[in-house]
Short mmCIF file of C-alpha atoms and ligand atoms in Angstrom, two decimals:
data_model
loop_
_atom_site.label_atom_id
_atom_site.label_comp_id
_atom_site.label_asym_id
_atom_site.label_seq_id
_atom_site.Cartn_x
_atom_site.Cartn_y
_atom_site.Cartn_z
CA MET J 1 94.63 93.92 68.64
CA ARG J 2 92.24 95.71 72.33
CA THR J 3 94.17 94.69 75.92
CA ILE J 4 91.14 92.56 77.98
CA GLU J 5 92.22 93.58 81.50
CA ILE J 6 92.06 90.77 83.72
CA PHE J 7 90.24 90.91 87.57
CA ASP J 8 90.85 88.00 89.57
CA THR J 9 88.58 87.13 92.37
CA THR J 10 90.14 83.94 93.23
CA LEU J 11 90.58 85.05 96.73
CA ARG J 12 87.27 86.49 97.03
CA ASP J 13 85.13 85.05 94.78
CA GLY J 14 87.22 82.14 94.91
CA GLU J 15 87.11 80.96 98.35
CA GLN J 16 83.56 81.05 98.54
CA SER J 17 83.85 78.08 96.89
CA PRO J 18 82.74 76.09 100.17
CA GLY J 19 85.23 73.95 102.57
CA VAL J 20 87.53 77.13 101.76
CA ASN J 21 89.61 79.22 104.20
CA LEU J 22 92.20 80.06 103.46
CA SER J 23 94.90 81.87 105.97
CA LEU J 24 96.93 85.27 105.57
CA HIS J 25 100.00 83.40 105.06
CA GLU J 26 99.03 81.68 101.88
CA LYS J 27 96.51 84.19 100.21
CA MET J 28 99.72 86.35 100.52
CA GLU J 29 101.19 83.93 98.73
CA ILE J 30 98.88 84.12 96.00
CA ALA J 31 97.88 87.40 95.35
CA LEU J 32 102.28 87.57 95.23
CA GLN J 33 102.20 85.26 92.28
CA LEU J 34 98.90 86.00 90.55
CA GLU J 35 101.61 89.70 90.25
CA ARG J 36 103.77 87.40 88.92
CA LEU J 37 100.51 86.04 86.95
CA GLY J 38 101.01 90.05 85.33
CA VAL J 39 97.12 90.19 86.48
CA ASN J 40 95.72 93.59 86.77
CA ARG J 41 93.67 94.06 89.53
CA ILE J 42 93.15 91.31 92.49
CA GLU J 43 89.99 91.10 94.24
CA ALA J 44 92.06 90.14 97.51
CA GLY J 45 89.17 89.93 99.53
CA PHE J 46 85.41 91.72 101.34
CA ALA J 47 87.03 93.96 104.18
CA ALA J 48 83.23 94.15 105.75
CA ALA J 49 83.37 91.02 106.24
CA SER J 50 85.37 90.18 108.86
CA PRO J 51 88.28 91.50 110.66
CA GLY J 52 90.69 88.82 109.26
CA ASP J 53 89.73 89.70 105.02
CA LEU J 54 90.50 93.33 106.96
CA GLN J 55 93.66 91.88 107.13
CA SER J 56 95.02 90.43 104.93
CA ILE J 57 94.20 92.99 102.40
CA GLN J 58 95.81 95.48 104.40
CA GLU J 59 99.30 93.33 104.32
CA ILE J 60 98.12 92.25 99.80
CA ALA J 61 97.59 95.84 99.23
CA ARG J 62 101.34 96.28 100.93
CA ARG J 63 103.44 94.10 99.27
CA VAL J 64 101.45 93.70 95.82
CA LYS J 65 102.99 96.82 93.32
CA ASN J 66 102.60 96.39 89.53
CA SER J 67 98.72 95.18 90.88
CA THR J 68 95.66 97.20 91.76
CA ILE J 69 94.15 95.61 94.97
CA VAL J 70 89.99 95.47 95.08
CA SER J 71 87.48 94.60 98.01
CA LEU J 72 84.33 93.78 97.59
CA SER J 73 81.79 96.36 99.61
CA ARG J 74 78.13 96.49 99.89
CA SER J 75 76.72 99.68 98.59
CA VAL J 76 76.51 100.61 102.63
CA GLN J 77 78.72 103.58 103.84
CA SER J 78 80.25 101.81 106.84
CA ASP J 79 81.29 98.91 103.86
CA ILE J 80 82.74 101.60 101.92
CA ASP J 81 84.68 102.47 104.99
CA LYS J 82 86.20 99.19 106.13
CA ALA J 83 87.41 99.13 102.59
CA TRP J 84 89.22 102.50 102.96
CA GLU J 85 91.00 101.61 106.18
CA ALA J 86 91.72 98.35 104.36
CA LEU J 87 93.39 99.89 100.93
CA LYS J 88 94.59 102.82 101.77
CA ASN J 89 97.92 102.27 101.38
CA ALA J 90 97.95 100.26 98.63
CA GLU J 91 99.91 101.46 95.42
CA SER J 92 97.14 101.16 92.98
CA ALA J 93 93.48 100.28 95.03
CA CYS J 94 89.98 99.69 94.21
CA LEU J 95 86.32 99.92 95.85
CA HIS J 96 84.28 96.75 94.45
CA VAL J 97 80.37 98.19 95.26
CA PHE J 98 78.04 95.57 94.46
CA LEU J 99 73.40 96.04 94.47
CA ALA J 100 71.34 93.72 93.57
CA THR J 101 68.98 94.77 89.92
CA SER J 102 67.01 91.85 88.54
CA PRO J 103 63.45 92.21 89.95
CA ILE J 104 63.93 88.54 91.93
CA HIS J 105 66.20 90.15 94.17
CA ARG J 106 65.11 93.66 94.23
CA LYS J 107 61.20 91.84 95.13
CA HIS J 108 62.55 88.71 97.68
CA LYS J 109 65.72 89.52 98.71
CA LEU J 110 66.49 93.39 98.96
CA ALA J 111 62.37 94.49 99.63
CA MET J 112 63.37 97.56 97.49
CA THR J 113 61.56 99.45 94.37
CA LYS J 114 63.39 100.09 91.45
CA GLU J 115 64.11 103.83 92.19
CA GLN J 116 65.89 102.80 95.64
CA VAL J 117 68.22 100.44 93.97
CA ILE J 118 69.21 102.62 91.60
CA GLU J 119 68.93 105.88 94.66
CA ASN J 120 71.56 103.47 96.91
CA ALA J 121 73.06 102.70 94.16
CA VAL J 122 74.46 106.23 92.83
CA ALA J 123 74.57 107.70 96.69
CA ALA J 124 77.05 104.03 97.20
CA VAL J 125 79.49 105.09 93.71
CA LYS J 126 80.02 108.84 94.90
CA TYR J 127 80.47 107.58 98.43
CA GLY J 128 82.70 105.37 97.25
CA LYS J 129 84.81 108.46 95.18
CA LYS J 130 85.23 110.67 98.49
CA TYR J 131 87.71 108.36 98.90
CA PHE J 132 88.20 106.19 95.77
CA ASP J 133 89.53 107.20 92.62
CA LEU J 134 88.37 104.26 90.84
CA VAL J 135 85.55 103.37 91.60
CA GLU J 136 83.39 99.81 90.34
CA PHE J 137 80.12 98.77 90.38
CA SER J 138 78.48 95.20 89.94
CA CYS J 139 74.51 94.96 89.22
CA GLU J 140 74.40 91.60 90.53
CA ASP J 141 72.06 89.30 88.71
CA GLY J 142 72.71 91.62 86.29
CA SER J 143 72.37 89.32 83.41
CA ARG J 144 68.40 88.45 85.04
CA THR J 145 67.70 92.11 84.23
CA GLU J 146 65.06 94.33 82.54
CA LEU J 147 67.60 95.05 79.80
CA PRO J 148 66.36 99.16 79.47
CA TYR J 149 66.24 99.26 83.37
CA LEU J 150 69.24 97.72 83.75
CA MET J 151 71.12 99.99 81.29
CA GLU J 152 69.38 103.19 83.55
CA VAL J 153 71.38 101.37 86.14
CA VAL J 154 74.68 101.51 84.44
CA GLN J 155 73.82 105.24 83.21
CA ALA J 156 73.71 106.50 87.02
CA VAL J 157 76.24 105.31 88.04
CA VAL J 158 78.43 105.96 84.88
CA ASP J 159 76.48 109.40 86.13
CA ALA J 160 77.42 109.27 89.11
CA GLY J 161 81.82 108.21 88.50
CA ALA J 162 81.65 104.94 88.75
CA ARG J 163 85.46 103.74 85.91
CA ILE J 164 84.07 100.08 85.91
CA VAL J 165 80.97 98.86 85.10
CA ASN J 166 80.47 95.47 85.56
CA ILE J 167 77.53 93.05 84.72
CA PRO J 168 77.69 89.83 86.58
CA ASP J 169 75.80 86.54 85.62
CA THR J 170 75.60 86.09 89.06
CA VAL J 171 73.27 82.52 88.92
CA GLY J 172 75.16 81.49 85.86
CA TYR J 173 72.35 82.28 83.72
CA THR J 174 72.89 83.45 80.63
CA THR J 175 73.72 82.60 77.32
CA PRO J 176 77.13 83.53 74.67
CA LYS J 177 73.59 85.05 72.51
CA GLU J 178 71.99 86.65 75.23
CA TYR J 179 75.34 88.04 77.10
CA GLY J 180 76.51 89.69 73.64
CA HIS J 181 73.64 91.41 73.32
CA ILE J 182 73.63 93.44 76.91
CA PHE J 183 77.28 94.15 76.27
CA ARG J 184 76.61 95.68 72.76
CA GLU J 185 73.18 97.81 73.59
CA LEU J 186 75.31 99.34 77.35
CA ARG J 187 77.88 100.55 74.25
CA GLU J 188 75.56 101.48 72.20
CA HIS J 189 72.53 103.62 74.09
CA VAL J 190 74.69 104.64 77.82
CA ARG J 191 76.27 108.29 77.64
CA GLY J 192 79.74 108.13 78.08
CA ILE J 193 80.44 104.81 78.17
CA GLU J 194 83.61 104.94 75.62
CA ASP J 195 85.23 106.04 78.96
CA VAL J 196 83.87 103.29 81.21
CA LYS J 197 85.60 99.98 81.58
CA LEU J 198 82.91 97.34 80.51
CA SER J 199 83.46 93.97 82.70
CA CYS J 200 82.12 90.45 82.17
CA HIS J 201 81.69 88.45 85.53
CA CYS J 202 79.93 84.21 84.64
CA HIS J 203 79.34 81.67 87.33
CA ASP J 204 79.81 78.14 85.75
CA ASP J 205 76.36 76.66 86.96
CA LEU J 206 75.86 75.25 83.06
CA GLY J 207 79.31 74.88 82.24
CA MET J 208 79.18 77.78 80.14
CA ALA J 209 80.78 80.72 81.54
CA VAL J 210 83.99 80.49 79.73
CA ALA J 211 82.01 80.57 76.73
CA ASN J 212 79.58 83.44 78.26
CA THR J 213 83.32 85.24 78.75
CA LEU J 214 84.17 85.05 75.04
CA ALA J 215 80.12 86.51 73.85
CA ALA J 216 81.25 88.94 75.92
CA ILE J 217 84.34 90.54 74.87
CA GLU J 218 83.30 90.11 70.87
CA ALA J 219 80.02 91.76 71.82
CA GLY J 220 82.95 94.60 73.52
CA ALA J 221 83.92 93.89 77.27
CA THR J 222 87.35 95.04 78.29
CA GLN J 223 87.30 93.65 81.85
CA VAL J 224 87.38 90.37 82.10
CA GLU J 225 86.42 88.65 85.65
CA GLY J 226 87.72 85.56 86.66
CA THR J 227 89.64 82.61 88.46
CA ILE J 228 91.74 80.94 88.73
CA ASN J 229 91.25 76.98 88.75
CA GLY J 230 87.73 78.53 87.81
CA ILE J 231 87.49 77.50 91.50
CA GLY J 232 84.36 79.86 93.35
CA GLU J 233 80.84 80.36 95.09
CA ARG J 234 78.44 76.54 93.50
CA ALA J 235 80.04 74.99 90.21
CA GLY J 236 82.88 78.43 90.41
CA ASN J 237 83.39 80.57 87.86
CA ALA J 238 84.87 81.53 84.41
CA SER J 239 88.76 79.91 84.35
CA LEU J 240 90.62 82.80 83.82
CA GLU J 241 93.31 80.19 82.00
CA GLU J 242 91.09 78.71 79.47
CA VAL J 243 89.90 82.54 78.79
CA ALA J 244 93.67 84.13 78.23
CA MET J 245 94.77 80.27 76.65
CA ALA J 246 91.30 80.70 74.49
CA LEU J 247 92.33 84.62 73.02
CA ASP J 248 95.73 83.62 72.95
CA THR J 249 95.71 80.19 71.74
CA ARG J 250 92.88 82.22 68.70
CA LYS J 251 93.73 85.54 68.03
CA ASP J 252 92.61 85.21 64.91
CA VAL J 253 88.70 85.39 65.72
CA TYR J 254 88.57 87.65 69.26
CA GLN J 255 92.24 90.24 68.18
CA ALA J 256 92.65 90.86 70.97
CA GLN J 257 95.44 90.16 73.91
CA THR J 258 95.55 89.94 78.18
CA ARG J 259 99.48 90.74 79.43
CA LEU J 260 99.76 87.55 81.47
CA LYS J 261 102.88 85.80 81.36
CA LEU J 262 101.57 82.86 79.61
CA ASP J 263 104.65 80.17 81.82
CA GLU J 264 103.41 80.97 84.96
CA ILE J 265 99.60 80.10 84.14
CA ALA J 266 101.08 76.43 85.55
CA ARG J 267 103.04 77.23 89.34
CA THR J 268 99.56 79.64 89.86
CA SER J 269 97.50 76.58 89.26
CA LYS J 270 99.30 73.73 91.12
CA LEU J 271 99.98 76.66 94.04
CA VAL J 272 95.26 77.53 93.97
CA SER J 273 95.07 74.02 94.01
CA ARG J 274 97.68 73.20 97.16
CA LEU J 275 96.11 75.82 99.09
CA THR J 276 92.32 75.79 98.69
CA GLY J 277 92.70 71.99 98.51
CA MET J 278 90.69 72.37 95.47
CA MET J 279 91.95 69.33 93.38
CA VAL J 280 92.25 70.38 89.50
CA PRO J 281 90.36 67.53 87.79
CA GLY J 282 92.76 65.24 84.98
CA ASN J 283 90.23 66.78 82.22
CA LYS J 284 90.68 69.85 83.12
CA ALA J 285 91.67 72.53 80.03
CA ILE J 286 94.74 73.84 80.44
CA VAL J 287 95.98 72.65 83.74
CA GLY J 288 95.08 69.52 83.68
CA ALA J 289 96.72 66.58 84.38
CA ASN J 290 95.75 65.14 80.64
CA ALA J 291 95.54 68.73 79.00
CA PHE J 292 98.80 67.02 77.31
CA ALA J 293 98.47 63.98 77.08
CA HIS J 294 98.19 61.56 74.51
CA GLU J 295 96.99 57.48 74.53
CA SER J 296 95.92 56.81 72.26
CA GLY J 297 98.46 55.06 69.39
CA ILE J 298 97.85 56.81 67.26
CA HIS J 299 97.40 60.16 68.74
CA GLN J 300 100.73 58.85 69.90
CA ASP J 301 102.08 58.60 66.43
CA GLY J 302 100.71 61.58 64.92
CA VAL J 303 102.41 63.93 68.51
CA LEU J 304 106.11 61.97 67.24
CA LYS J 305 105.71 62.62 63.21
CA GLU J 306 104.65 66.37 63.80
CA VAL J 307 103.00 67.44 66.93
CA THR J 308 100.67 70.31 65.45
CA THR J 309 98.51 66.55 65.30
CA TYR J 310 97.17 66.86 67.90
CA GLU J 311 97.97 69.66 69.86
CA ILE J 312 96.44 72.53 70.33
CA ILE J 313 99.37 74.34 72.53
CA ARG J 314 102.28 74.12 73.35
CA PRO J 315 102.39 73.01 77.62
CA GLU J 316 105.22 75.48 77.93
CA ARG J 317 103.65 78.12 76.49
CA VAL J 318 101.80 76.92 79.63
CA GLY J 319 104.53 76.74 81.30
CA PHE J 320 104.44 72.55 81.67
CA LYS J 321 107.75 70.39 81.35
CA SER J 322 106.47 69.18 77.59
CA ASN J 323 103.95 66.69 77.37
CA LYS J 324 103.27 63.25 78.29
CA LEU J 325 102.83 60.49 76.14
CA VAL J 326 100.90 57.99 78.63
CA LEU J 327 101.68 54.33 77.81
CA GLY J 328 99.17 52.06 78.12
CA LYS J 329 97.04 49.48 76.02
CA LEU J 330 96.58 51.86 72.90
CA SER J 331 99.51 52.65 72.88
CA GLY J 332 101.49 51.86 69.69
CA ARG J 333 105.30 51.09 68.48
CA HIS J 334 106.11 54.21 67.71
CA ALA J 335 105.46 55.55 71.00
CA PHE J 336 106.61 52.49 72.82
CA LYS J 337 109.86 52.98 71.40
CA ASP J 338 110.28 56.90 71.71
CA LYS J 339 110.32 55.82 75.83
CA LEU J 340 112.92 53.33 75.00
CA THR J 341 114.88 55.67 73.32
CA GLU J 342 114.55 57.80 76.50
CA LEU J 343 115.33 55.14 78.43
CA GLY J 344 118.48 54.71 77.37
CA TYR J 345 117.70 52.06 75.69
CA GLN J 346 118.79 50.95 72.07
CA LEU J 347 117.17 47.43 71.79
CA GLU J 348 117.48 45.44 68.64
CA GLN J 349 114.53 45.12 65.80
CA GLU J 350 114.28 41.51 67.26
CA GLU J 351 114.29 42.26 71.15
CA LEU J 352 112.22 45.31 70.21
CA ASN J 353 109.51 43.36 68.88
CA ASP J 354 110.15 40.59 71.96
CA ALA J 355 109.59 43.63 74.22
CA PHE J 356 106.35 45.27 72.46
CA LYS J 357 104.77 42.00 73.51
CA ARG J 358 104.94 41.44 77.20
CA PHE J 359 104.44 45.38 77.12
CA LYS J 360 101.27 44.06 75.17
CA ASP J 361 100.31 41.35 77.67
CA LEU J 362 101.62 44.01 80.73
CA CYS J 363 99.06 46.64 79.64
CA ASP J 364 95.91 43.97 79.77
CA LYS J 365 97.11 43.85 83.77
CA LYS J 366 97.79 47.41 84.33
CA LYS J 367 96.11 50.18 83.46
CA LYS J 368 98.55 52.33 83.25
CA VAL J 369 102.18 51.04 82.84
CA THR J 370 105.48 53.28 84.15
CA ASP J 371 109.00 53.98 83.88
CA ASP J 372 109.82 51.46 86.76
CA ASP J 373 107.46 48.57 84.67
CA ILE J 374 109.41 49.26 81.56
CA ILE J 375 112.36 48.94 82.25
CA ALA J 376 111.76 46.13 84.44
CA LEU J 377 110.32 44.72 81.09
CA VAL J 378 113.20 44.67 79.22
CA GLY J 379 115.92 44.23 81.70
CA SER J 380 115.15 40.57 82.40
CA LYS J 381 114.69 39.79 78.82
CA SER J 382 117.91 42.55 78.00
CA ASN J 383 121.61 42.86 78.03
CA ASP J 384 121.51 45.97 77.64
CA ILE J 385 121.82 48.46 80.55
CA PRO J 386 120.46 51.73 80.25
CA GLU J 387 123.30 54.72 79.87
CA ARG J 388 121.51 56.90 82.92
O1 LIG C 1 79.03 87.20 91.63
C1 LIG C 1 78.50 87.97 91.91
O2 LIG C 1 77.41 88.57 90.98
C2 LIG C 1 79.64 89.07 92.16
C3 LIG C 1 79.13 90.12 92.49
C4 LIG C 1 79.12 90.65 93.87
C5 LIG C 1 80.21 90.67 91.95
O3 LIG C 1 80.80 88.24 93.22
ZN1 LIG C 2 80.39 86.11 91.51
#
């Protein structure tokens, strides 16, 4: 079983979600919860971006002891100096320098030749190594970079001392097969790669960020970058809770684990949602309100008989109290009776039939039937007093 390291960028790429702006206090709350969750690295911000970002990274680095704190930095000396200013008192620190490598970015954004990109990348890594033992280099837009050239860049930054090399799918363009191929080629052809952590970083523009991440893991990536709830620039980043639970649930396929405390996932997700103001959709995998809710009568009956009929993850595994049987027009007698028992009612068969009929009538009028509706519905015709 391999252990995959988790690099959380909720406070950096996640904070790049349009409309999200976290205060120092809010960032600290999230960072402390990420430490509790057990992430290996926390990218706390981009020190050169603003004095506020620098201060947040500094404070987080002072308080968090069990995760490495990271600052993003462009491949320029002044950014690296700021990152050091922010991180010099951290228990464990990492510099994350990046430079775009793809032809589109080289031509239109950087106006640099291939040689100039390599020269700048190597200079940045070497300069960073003066301060930091742990330097990560990201080939921005790596998935759209010519593979032979990408390998040259990676070889150069590894030779310069980068200990983590990240291949971002910056624009969410790649596919699992293509992305996996890049990692296999790097593993096979770059000298010294076995001593370097290979990292993946996927965006969700085509809804494939988690699938691409898992493909990279299968192809030898040892670090995964992503965010809680999948928030981030544009369509967001790979959702870390989805990656972690895919690895945990399908150990048979991936043969890999993380060091995350999985039962802290629900709490982390709720905190990030509350503080960023980004609502988690009800149908979101793992942390959505409906992820462990069963509405169809056939499903409810199955789950009441044997939970594994329709549940591949126990809600407690990720920190939710229990699953939910949502009562609605598709619910059957089994779930209805179970709800009555939970509410403290023991009805005779005839009373039960009568109540079930009235429940179905109500369902035609109301999409969601609440506990109070059930109490009102039973109480109006029954002499039973619930025991609570
Ligand atoms: O998506 C991206 O390319 C990034 C880099 C800065 C790592 O976020
Ligand atoms: Zn990104």
